[in-house]
PDB file of C-alpha atoms and ligand atoms in Angstrom:
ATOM      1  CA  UNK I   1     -91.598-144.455 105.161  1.00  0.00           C
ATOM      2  CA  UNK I   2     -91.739-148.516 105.444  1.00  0.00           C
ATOM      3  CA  UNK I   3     -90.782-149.171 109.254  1.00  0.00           C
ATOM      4  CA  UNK I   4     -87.237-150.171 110.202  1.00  0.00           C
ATOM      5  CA  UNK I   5     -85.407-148.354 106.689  1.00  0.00           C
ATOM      6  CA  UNK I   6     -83.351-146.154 108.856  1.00  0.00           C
ATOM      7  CA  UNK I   7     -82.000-149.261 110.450  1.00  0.00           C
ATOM      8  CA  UNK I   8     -81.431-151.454 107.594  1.00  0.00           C
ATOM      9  CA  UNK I   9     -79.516-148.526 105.798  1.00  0.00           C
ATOM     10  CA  UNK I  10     -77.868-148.085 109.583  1.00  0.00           C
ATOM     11  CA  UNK I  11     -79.066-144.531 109.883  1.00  0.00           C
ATOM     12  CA  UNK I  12     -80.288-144.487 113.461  1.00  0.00           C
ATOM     13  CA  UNK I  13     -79.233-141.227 114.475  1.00  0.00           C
ATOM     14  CA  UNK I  14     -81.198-139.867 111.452  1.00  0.00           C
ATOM     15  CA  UNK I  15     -84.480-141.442 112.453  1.00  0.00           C
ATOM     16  CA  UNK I  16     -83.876-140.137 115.558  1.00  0.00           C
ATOM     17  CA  UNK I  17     -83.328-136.578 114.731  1.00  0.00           C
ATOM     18  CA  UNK I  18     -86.196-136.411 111.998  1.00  0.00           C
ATOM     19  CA  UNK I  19     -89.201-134.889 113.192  1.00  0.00           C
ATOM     20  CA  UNK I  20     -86.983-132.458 114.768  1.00  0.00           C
ATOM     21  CA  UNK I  21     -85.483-132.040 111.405  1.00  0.00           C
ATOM     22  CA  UNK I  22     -88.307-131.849 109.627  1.00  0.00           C
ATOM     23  CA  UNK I  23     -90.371-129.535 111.808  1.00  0.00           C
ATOM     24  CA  UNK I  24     -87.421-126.974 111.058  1.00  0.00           C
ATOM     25  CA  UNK I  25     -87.475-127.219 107.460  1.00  0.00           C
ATOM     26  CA  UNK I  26     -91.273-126.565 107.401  1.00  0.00           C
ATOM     27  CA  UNK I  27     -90.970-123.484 109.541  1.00  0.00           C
ATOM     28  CA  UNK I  28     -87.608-122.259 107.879  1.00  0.00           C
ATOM     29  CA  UNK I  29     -88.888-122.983 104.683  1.00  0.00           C
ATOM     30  CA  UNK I  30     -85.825-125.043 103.518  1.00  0.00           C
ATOM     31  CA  UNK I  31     -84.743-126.369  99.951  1.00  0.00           C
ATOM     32  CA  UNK I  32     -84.770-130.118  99.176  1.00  0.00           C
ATOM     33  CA  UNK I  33     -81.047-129.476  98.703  1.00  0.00           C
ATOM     34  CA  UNK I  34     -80.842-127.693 102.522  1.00  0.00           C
ATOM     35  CA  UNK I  35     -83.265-130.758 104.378  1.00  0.00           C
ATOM     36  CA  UNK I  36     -80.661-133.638 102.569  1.00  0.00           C
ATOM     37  CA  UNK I  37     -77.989-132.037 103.733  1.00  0.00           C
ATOM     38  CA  UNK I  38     -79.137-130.966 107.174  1.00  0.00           C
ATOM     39  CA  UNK I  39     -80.370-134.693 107.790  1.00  0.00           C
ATOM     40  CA  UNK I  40     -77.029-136.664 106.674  1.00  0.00           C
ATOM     41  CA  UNK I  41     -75.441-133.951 108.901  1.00  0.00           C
ATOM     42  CA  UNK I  42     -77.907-135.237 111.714  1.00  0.00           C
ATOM     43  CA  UNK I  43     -76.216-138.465 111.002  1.00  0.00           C
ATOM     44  CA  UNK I  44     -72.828-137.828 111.004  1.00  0.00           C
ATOM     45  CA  UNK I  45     -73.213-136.153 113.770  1.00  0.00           C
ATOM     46  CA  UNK I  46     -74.692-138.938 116.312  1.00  0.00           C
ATOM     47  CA  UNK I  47     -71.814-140.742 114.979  1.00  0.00           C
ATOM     48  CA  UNK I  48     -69.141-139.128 115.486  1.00  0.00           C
ATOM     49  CA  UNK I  49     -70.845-138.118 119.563  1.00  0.00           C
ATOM     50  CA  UNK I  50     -71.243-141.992 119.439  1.00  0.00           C
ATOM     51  CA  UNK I  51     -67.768-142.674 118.778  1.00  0.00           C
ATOM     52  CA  UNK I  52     -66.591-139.752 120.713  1.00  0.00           C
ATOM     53  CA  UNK I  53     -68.006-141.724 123.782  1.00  0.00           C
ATOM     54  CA  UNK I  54     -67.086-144.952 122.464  1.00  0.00           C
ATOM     55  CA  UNK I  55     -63.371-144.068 123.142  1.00  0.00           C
ATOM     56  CA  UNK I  56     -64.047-142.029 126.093  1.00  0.00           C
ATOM     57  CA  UNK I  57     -65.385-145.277 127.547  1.00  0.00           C
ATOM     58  CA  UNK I  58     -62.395-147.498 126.040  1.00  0.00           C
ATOM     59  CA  UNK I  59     -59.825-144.910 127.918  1.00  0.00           C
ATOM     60  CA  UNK I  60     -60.833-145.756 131.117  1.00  0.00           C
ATOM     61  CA  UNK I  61     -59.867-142.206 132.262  1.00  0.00           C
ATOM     62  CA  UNK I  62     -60.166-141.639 135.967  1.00  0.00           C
ATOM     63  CA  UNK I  63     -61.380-138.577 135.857  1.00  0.00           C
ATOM     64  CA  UNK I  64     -61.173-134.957 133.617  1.00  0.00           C
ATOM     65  CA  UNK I  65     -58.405-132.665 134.161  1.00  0.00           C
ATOM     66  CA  UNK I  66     -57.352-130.104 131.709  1.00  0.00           C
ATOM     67  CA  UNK I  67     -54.401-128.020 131.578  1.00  0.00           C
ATOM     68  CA  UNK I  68     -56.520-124.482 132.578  1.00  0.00           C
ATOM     69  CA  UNK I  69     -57.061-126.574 135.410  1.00  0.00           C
ATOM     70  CA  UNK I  70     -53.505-126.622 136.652  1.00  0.00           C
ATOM     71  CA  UNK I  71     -51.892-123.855 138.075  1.00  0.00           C
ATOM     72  CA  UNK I  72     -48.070-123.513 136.586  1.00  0.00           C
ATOM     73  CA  UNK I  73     -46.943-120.830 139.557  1.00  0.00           C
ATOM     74  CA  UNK I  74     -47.647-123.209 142.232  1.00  0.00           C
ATOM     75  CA  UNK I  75     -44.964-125.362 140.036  1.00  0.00           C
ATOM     76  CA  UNK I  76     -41.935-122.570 138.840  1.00  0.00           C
ATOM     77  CA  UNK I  77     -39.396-125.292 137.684  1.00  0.00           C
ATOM     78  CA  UNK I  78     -42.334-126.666 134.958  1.00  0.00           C
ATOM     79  CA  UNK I  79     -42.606-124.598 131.678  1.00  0.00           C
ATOM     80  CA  UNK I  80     -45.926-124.280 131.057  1.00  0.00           C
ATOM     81  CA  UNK I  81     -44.992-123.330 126.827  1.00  0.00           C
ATOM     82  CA  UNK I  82     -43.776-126.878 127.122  1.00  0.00           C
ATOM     83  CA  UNK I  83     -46.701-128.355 128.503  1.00  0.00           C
ATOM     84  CA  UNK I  84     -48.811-126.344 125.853  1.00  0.00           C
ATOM     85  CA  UNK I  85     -46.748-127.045 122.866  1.00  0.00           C
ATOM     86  CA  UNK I  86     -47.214-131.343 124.242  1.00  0.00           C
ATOM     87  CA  UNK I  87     -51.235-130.508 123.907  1.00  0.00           C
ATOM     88  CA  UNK I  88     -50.883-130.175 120.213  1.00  0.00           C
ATOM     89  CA  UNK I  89     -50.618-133.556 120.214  1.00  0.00           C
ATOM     90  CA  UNK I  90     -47.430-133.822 117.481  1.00  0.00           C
ATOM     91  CA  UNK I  91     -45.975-136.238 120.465  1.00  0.00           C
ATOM     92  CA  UNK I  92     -48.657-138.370 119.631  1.00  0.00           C
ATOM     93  CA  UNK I  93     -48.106-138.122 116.006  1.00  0.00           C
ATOM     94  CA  UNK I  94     -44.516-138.837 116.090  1.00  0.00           C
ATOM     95  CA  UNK I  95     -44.746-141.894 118.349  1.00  0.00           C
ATOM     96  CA  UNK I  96     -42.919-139.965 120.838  1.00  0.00           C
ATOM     97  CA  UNK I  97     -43.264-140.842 124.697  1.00  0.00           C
ATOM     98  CA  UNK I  98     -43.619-138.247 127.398  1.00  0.00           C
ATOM     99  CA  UNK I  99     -42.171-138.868 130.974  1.00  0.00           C
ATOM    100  CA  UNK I 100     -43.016-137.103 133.820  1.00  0.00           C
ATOM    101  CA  UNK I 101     -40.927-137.971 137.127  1.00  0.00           C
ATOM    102  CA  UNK I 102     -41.405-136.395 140.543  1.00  0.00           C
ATOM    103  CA  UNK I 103     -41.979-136.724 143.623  1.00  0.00           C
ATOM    104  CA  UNK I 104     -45.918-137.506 144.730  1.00  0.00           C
ATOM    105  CA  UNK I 105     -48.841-134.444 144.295  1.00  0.00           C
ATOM    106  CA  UNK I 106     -46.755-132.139 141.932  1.00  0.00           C
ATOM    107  CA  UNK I 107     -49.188-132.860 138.876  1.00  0.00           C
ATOM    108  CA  UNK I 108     -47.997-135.902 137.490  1.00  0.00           C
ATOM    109  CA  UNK I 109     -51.305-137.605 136.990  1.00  0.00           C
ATOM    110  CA  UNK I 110     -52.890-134.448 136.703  1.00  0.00           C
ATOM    111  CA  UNK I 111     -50.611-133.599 133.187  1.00  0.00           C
ATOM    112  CA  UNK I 112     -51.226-136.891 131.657  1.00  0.00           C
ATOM    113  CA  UNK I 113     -54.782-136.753 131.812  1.00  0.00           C
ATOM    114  CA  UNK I 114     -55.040-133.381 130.642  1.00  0.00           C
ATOM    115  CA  UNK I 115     -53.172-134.781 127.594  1.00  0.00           C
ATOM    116  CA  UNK I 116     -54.814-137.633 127.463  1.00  0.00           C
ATOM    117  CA  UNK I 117     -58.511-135.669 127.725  1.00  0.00           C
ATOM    118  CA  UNK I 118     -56.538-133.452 124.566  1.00  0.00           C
ATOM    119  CA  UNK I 119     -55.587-136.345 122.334  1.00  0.00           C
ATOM    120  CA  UNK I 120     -59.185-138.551 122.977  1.00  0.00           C
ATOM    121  CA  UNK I 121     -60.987-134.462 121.543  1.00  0.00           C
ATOM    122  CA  UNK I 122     -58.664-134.880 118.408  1.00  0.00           C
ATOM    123  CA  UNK I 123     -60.263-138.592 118.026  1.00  0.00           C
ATOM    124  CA  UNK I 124     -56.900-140.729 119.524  1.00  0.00           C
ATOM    125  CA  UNK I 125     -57.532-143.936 121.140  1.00  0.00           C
ATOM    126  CA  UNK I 126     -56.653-144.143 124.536  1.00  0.00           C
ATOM    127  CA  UNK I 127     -55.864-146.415 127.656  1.00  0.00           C
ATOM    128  CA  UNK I 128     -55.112-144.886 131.055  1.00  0.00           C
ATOM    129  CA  UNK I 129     -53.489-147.495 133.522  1.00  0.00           C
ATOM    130  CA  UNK I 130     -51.540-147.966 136.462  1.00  0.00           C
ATOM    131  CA  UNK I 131     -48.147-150.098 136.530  1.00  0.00           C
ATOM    132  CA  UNK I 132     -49.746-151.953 138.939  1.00  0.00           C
ATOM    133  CA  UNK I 133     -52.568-152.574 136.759  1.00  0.00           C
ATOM    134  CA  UNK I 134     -51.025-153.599 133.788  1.00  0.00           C
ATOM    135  CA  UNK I 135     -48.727-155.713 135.659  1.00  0.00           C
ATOM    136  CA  UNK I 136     -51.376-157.871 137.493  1.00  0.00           C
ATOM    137  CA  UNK I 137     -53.541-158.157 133.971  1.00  0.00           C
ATOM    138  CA  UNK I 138     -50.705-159.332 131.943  1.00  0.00           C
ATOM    139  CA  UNK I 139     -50.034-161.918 134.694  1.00  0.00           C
ATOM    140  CA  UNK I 140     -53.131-162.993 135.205  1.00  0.00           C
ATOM    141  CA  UNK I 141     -53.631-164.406 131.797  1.00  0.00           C
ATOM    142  CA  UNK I 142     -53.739-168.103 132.287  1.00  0.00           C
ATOM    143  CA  UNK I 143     -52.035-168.803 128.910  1.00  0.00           C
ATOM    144  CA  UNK I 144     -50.075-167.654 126.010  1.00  0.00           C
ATOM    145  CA  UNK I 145     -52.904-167.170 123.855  1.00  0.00           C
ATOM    146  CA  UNK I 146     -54.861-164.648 126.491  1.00  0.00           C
ATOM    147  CA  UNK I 147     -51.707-162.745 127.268  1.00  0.00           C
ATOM    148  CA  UNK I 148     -51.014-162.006 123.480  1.00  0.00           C
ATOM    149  CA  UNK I 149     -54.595-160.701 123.745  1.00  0.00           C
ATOM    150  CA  UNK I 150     -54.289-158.623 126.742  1.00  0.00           C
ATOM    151  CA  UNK I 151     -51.098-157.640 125.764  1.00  0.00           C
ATOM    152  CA  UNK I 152     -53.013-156.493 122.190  1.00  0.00           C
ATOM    153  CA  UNK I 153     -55.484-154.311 124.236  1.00  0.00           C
ATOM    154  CA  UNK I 154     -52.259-152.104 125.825  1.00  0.00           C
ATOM    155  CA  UNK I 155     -50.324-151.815 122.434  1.00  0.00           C
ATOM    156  CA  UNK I 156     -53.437-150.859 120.277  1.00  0.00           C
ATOM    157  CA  UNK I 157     -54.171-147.509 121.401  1.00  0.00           C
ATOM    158  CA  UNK I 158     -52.763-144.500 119.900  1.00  0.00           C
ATOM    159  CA  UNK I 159     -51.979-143.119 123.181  1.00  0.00           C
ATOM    160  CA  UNK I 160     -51.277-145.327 126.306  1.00  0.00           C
ATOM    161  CA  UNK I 161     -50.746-143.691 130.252  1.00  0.00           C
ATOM    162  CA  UNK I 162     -48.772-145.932 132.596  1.00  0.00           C
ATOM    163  CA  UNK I 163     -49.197-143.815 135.938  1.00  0.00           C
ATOM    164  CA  UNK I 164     -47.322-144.816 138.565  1.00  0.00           C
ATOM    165  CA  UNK I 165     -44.629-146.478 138.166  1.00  0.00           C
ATOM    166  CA  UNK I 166     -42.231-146.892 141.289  1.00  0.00           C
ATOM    167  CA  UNK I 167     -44.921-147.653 143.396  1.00  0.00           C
ATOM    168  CA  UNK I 168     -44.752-150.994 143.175  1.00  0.00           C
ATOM    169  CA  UNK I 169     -41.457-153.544 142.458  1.00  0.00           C
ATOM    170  CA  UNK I 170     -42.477-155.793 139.854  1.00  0.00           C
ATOM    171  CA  UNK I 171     -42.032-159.452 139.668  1.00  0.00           C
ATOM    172  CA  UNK I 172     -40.057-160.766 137.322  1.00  0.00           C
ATOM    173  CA  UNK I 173     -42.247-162.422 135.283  1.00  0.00           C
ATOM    174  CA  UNK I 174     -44.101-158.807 135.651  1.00  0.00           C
ATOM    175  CA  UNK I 175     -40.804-157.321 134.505  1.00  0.00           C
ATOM    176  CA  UNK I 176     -40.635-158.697 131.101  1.00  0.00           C
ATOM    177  CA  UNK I 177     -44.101-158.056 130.484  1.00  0.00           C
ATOM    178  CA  UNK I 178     -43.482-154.313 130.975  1.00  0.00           C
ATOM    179  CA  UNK I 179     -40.322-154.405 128.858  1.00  0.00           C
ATOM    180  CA  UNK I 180     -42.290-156.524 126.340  1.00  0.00           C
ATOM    181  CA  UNK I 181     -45.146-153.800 125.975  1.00  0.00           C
ATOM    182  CA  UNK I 182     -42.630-150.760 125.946  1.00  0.00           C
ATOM    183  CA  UNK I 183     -40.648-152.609 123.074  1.00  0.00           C
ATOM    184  CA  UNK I 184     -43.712-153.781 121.189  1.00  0.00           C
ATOM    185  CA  UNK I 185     -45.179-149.811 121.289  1.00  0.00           C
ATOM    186  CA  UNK I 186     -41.762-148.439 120.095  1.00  0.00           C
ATOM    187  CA  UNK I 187     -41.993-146.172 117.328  1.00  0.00           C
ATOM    188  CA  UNK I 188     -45.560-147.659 117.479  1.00  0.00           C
ATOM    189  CA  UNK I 189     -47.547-145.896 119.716  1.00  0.00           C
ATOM    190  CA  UNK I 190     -46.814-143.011 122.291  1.00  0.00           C
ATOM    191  CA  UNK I 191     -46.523-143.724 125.874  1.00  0.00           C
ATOM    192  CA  UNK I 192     -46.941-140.843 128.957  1.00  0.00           C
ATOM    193  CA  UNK I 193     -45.297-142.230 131.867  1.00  0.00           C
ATOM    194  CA  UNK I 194     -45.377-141.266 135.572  1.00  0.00           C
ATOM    195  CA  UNK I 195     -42.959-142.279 138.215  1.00  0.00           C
ATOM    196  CA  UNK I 196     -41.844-141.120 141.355  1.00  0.00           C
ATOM    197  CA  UNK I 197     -38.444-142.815 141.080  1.00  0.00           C
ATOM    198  CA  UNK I 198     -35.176-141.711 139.289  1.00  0.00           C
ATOM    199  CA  UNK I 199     -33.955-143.696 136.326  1.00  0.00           C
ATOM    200  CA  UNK I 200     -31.091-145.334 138.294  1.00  0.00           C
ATOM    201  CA  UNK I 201     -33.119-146.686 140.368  1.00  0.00           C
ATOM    202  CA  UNK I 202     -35.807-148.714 137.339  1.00  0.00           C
ATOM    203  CA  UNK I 203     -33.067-151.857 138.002  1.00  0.00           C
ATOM    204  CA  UNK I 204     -34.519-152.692 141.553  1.00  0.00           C
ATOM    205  CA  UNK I 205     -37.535-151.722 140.678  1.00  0.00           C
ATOM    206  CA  UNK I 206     -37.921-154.420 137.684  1.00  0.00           C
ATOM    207  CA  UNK I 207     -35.018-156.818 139.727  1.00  0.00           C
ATOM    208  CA  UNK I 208     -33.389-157.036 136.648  1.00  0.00           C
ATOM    209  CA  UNK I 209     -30.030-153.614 135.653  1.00  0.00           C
ATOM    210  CA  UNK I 210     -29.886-155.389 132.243  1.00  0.00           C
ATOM    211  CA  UNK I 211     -33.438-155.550 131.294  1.00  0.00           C
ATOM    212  CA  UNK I 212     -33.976-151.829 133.389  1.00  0.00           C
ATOM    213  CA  UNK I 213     -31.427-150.559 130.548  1.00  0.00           C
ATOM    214  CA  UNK I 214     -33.294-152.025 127.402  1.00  0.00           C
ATOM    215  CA  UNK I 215     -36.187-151.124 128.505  1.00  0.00           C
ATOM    216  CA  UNK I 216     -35.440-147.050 129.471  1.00  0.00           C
ATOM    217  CA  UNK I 217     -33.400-147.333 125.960  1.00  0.00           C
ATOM    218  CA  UNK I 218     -36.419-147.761 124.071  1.00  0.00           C
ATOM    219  CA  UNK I 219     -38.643-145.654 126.156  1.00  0.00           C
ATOM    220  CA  UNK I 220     -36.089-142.639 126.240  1.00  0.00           C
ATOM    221  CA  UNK I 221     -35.190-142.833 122.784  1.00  0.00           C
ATOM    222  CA  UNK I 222     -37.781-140.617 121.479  1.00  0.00           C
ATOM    223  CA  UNK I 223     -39.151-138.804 124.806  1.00  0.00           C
ATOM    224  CA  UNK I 224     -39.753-136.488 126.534  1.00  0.00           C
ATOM    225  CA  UNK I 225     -38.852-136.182 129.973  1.00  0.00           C
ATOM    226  CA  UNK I 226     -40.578-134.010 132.367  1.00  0.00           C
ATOM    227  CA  UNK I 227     -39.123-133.660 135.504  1.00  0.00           C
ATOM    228  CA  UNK I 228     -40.720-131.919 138.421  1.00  0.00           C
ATOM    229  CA  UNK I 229     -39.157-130.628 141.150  1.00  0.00           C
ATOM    230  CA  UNK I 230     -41.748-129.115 143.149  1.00  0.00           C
ATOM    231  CA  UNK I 231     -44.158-128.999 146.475  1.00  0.00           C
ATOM    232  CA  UNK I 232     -46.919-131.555 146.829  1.00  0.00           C
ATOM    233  CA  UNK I 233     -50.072-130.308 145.623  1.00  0.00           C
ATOM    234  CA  UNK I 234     -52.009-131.934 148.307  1.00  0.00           C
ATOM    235  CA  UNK I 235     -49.898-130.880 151.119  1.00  0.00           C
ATOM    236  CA  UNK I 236     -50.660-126.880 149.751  1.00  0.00           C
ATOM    237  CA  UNK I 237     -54.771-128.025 149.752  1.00  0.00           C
ATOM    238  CA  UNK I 238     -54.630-129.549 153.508  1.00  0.00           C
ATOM    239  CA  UNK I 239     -52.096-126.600 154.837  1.00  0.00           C
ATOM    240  CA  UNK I 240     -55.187-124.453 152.949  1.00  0.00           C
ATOM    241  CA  UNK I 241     -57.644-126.412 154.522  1.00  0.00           C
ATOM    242  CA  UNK I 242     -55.887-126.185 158.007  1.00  0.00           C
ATOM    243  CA  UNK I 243     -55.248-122.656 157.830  1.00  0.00           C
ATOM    244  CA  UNK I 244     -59.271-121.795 157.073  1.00  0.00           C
ATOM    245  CA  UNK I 245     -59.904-124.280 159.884  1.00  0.00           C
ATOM    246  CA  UNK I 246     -58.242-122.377 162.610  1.00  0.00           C
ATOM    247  CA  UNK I 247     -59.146-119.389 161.493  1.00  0.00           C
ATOM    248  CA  UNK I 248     -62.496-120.774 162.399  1.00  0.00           C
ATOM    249  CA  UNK I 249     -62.496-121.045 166.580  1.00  0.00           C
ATOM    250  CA  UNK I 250     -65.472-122.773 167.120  1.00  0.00           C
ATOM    251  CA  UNK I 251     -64.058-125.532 164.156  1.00  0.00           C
ATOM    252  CA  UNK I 252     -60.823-125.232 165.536  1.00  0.00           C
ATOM    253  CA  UNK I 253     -61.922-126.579 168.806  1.00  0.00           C
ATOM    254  CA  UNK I 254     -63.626-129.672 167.116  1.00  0.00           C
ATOM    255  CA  UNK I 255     -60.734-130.259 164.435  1.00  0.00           C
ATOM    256  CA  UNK I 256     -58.625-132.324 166.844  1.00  0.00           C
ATOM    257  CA  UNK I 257     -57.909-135.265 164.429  1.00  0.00           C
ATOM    258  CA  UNK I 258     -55.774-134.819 160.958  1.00  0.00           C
ATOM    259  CA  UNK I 259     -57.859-135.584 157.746  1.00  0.00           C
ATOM    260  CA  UNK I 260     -56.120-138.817 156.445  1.00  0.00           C
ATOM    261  CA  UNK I 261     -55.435-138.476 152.623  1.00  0.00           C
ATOM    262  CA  UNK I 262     -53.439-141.046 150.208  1.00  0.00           C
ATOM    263  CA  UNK I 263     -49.469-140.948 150.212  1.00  0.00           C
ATOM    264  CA  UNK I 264     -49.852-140.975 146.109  1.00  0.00           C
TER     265      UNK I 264
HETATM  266  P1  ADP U   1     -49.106-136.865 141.358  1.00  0.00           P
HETATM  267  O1  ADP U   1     -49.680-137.747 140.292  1.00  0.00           O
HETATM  268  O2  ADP U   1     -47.840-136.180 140.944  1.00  0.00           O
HETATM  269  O3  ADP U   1     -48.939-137.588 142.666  1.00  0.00           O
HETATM  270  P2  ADP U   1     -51.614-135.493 141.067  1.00  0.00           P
HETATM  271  O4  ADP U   1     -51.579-135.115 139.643  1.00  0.00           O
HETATM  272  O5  ADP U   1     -52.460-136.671 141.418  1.00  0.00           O
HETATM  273  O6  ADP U   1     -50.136-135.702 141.635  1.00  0.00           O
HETATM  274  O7  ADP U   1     -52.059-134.236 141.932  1.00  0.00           O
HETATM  275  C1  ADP U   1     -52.698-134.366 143.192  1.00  0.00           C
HETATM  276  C2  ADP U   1     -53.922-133.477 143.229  1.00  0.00           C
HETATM  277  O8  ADP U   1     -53.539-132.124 143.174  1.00  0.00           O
HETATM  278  C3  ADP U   1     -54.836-133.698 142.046  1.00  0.00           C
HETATM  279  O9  ADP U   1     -56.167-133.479 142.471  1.00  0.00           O
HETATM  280  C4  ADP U   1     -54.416-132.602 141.059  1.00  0.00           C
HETATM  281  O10 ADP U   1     -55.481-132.221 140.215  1.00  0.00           O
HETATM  282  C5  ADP U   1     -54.015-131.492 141.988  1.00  0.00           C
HETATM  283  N1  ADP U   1     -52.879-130.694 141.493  1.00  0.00           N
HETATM  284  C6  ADP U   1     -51.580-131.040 141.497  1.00  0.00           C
HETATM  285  N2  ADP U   1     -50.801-130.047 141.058  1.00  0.00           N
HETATM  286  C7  ADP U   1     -51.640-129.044 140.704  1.00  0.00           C
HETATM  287  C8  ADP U   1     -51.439-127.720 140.188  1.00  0.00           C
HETATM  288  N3  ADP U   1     -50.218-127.218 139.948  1.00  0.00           N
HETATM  289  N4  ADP U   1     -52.553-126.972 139.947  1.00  0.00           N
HETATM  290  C9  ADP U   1     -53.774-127.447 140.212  1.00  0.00           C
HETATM  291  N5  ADP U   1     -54.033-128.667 140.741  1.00  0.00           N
HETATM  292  C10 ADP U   1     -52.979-129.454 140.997  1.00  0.00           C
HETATM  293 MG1   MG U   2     -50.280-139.745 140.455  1.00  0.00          MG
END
């Protein structure tokens, strides 16, 4: 075969699985008809685990966590049918957002990104974010032309995970970029939402009652809210942690200071 085909007819992946390829039709003695299709198959394949990590890269996850992962006794007042029936993605589907509010470690982070590690396997684009994130990279756009773009790159995405938000009061310039990107994704493009603080309280947190309104119109309109009303997560691991350390004398001894872990 004349050198550099496979790339002018873009068919990398089957170059690269060839000799593999065709070492297994000589020794299973395939048809013409089984070695065609086996090799396009080669190529579809490396494209689709190309793309696959394409988007995983785009997503800018912060790390896997799947629902298995997540222990629904440790959290009685969250129905874990719920949480399964959100994981076949129709919320995605439907433009519908998903909220989950409570207070820090119950899972809140954890949930999204297990439905967020869901919806990039079904072949969703995805963007994971902080509030605080978005709100500094919207700002930071030195003019109108770069924040339409930025903006662009937070609306795009099938899916879209603001985590975080009550952790930091937003400016208001900051403010009506959030409430610009909620209305611009409405009935667009789902949103999952975290936040540690009750809807009454979204008007200090933008500065702004009238603009906290609009904006939890459109993002409550077709959502689902998630409340949790449970123990921190962490708090159970270092009460764990403490526990096996006393139980340990000679560690106990040593252990005088407390391990210092985030607030979040
Ligand atoms: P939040 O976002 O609500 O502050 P996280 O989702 O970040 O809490 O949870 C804190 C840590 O505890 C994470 O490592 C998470 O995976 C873990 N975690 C929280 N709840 C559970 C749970 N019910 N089962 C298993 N791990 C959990
Ligand atoms: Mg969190």
């Amino acid at each position: 075969m004349k050198k550099g085909v496979y790339k002018q007819l873009n068919l990398t992946h089957l170059e690269a699985a060839l000799p593999h390829v065709l070492n297994a039709a000589r020794h299973e003695q395939w048809t013409y008809e089984m070695l065609l299709e086996r090799a396009l198959a080669a190529e579809l394949d490396g494209r689709e685990q190309k793309a696959i990590a394409r988007r995983l890269k785009a997503a800018r996850i912060p790390g896997k966590k799947t629902l298995d992962g997540f222990d629904f006794s440790f959290q009685p007042t969250l129905s874990e049918r719920r949480l399964r029936e959100l994981a076949d993605l129709s919320f995605v589907r439907t433009c519908t957002n998903v909220v989950f509010l409570g207070p820090p470690g119950t899972g809140k982070t954890h949930l999204s990104l297990a439905l967020a590690d869901r919806a990039l396997a079904a072949g969703h684009s995805v963007l994971f974010t902080t509030l605080a994130e978005l709100a500094q990279a919207l700002e930071s756009a030195s003019h109108p032309g770069l924040m339409r773009q930025r903006l662009r790159r937070y609306i795009a995405p099938s899916l879209l995970v603001i985590d975080e938000v009550g952790y930091t009061k937003l400016s208001q310039e900051q403010a009506h970029h959030f409430f610009e990107l909620v209305t611009a994704r409405y009935e667009h493009g789902s949103i999952i939402l975290t936040s540690n603080t009750s809807f009454a309280q979204w008007g200090a947190l933008l500065g702004d009652e009238v603009l906290a309104t609009a904006l939890l119109d459109r993002l409550l309109h077709h959502a689902e809210v998630i409340p949790i009303n449970g123990r921190s997560y962490r708090m159970k691991e270092r009460q764990t942690e403490r526990t096996s350390l006393s139980a340990s004398p000679e560690v106990a001894l040593s252990a005088t200071g407390g391990k210092s872990t985030g607030v979040r």
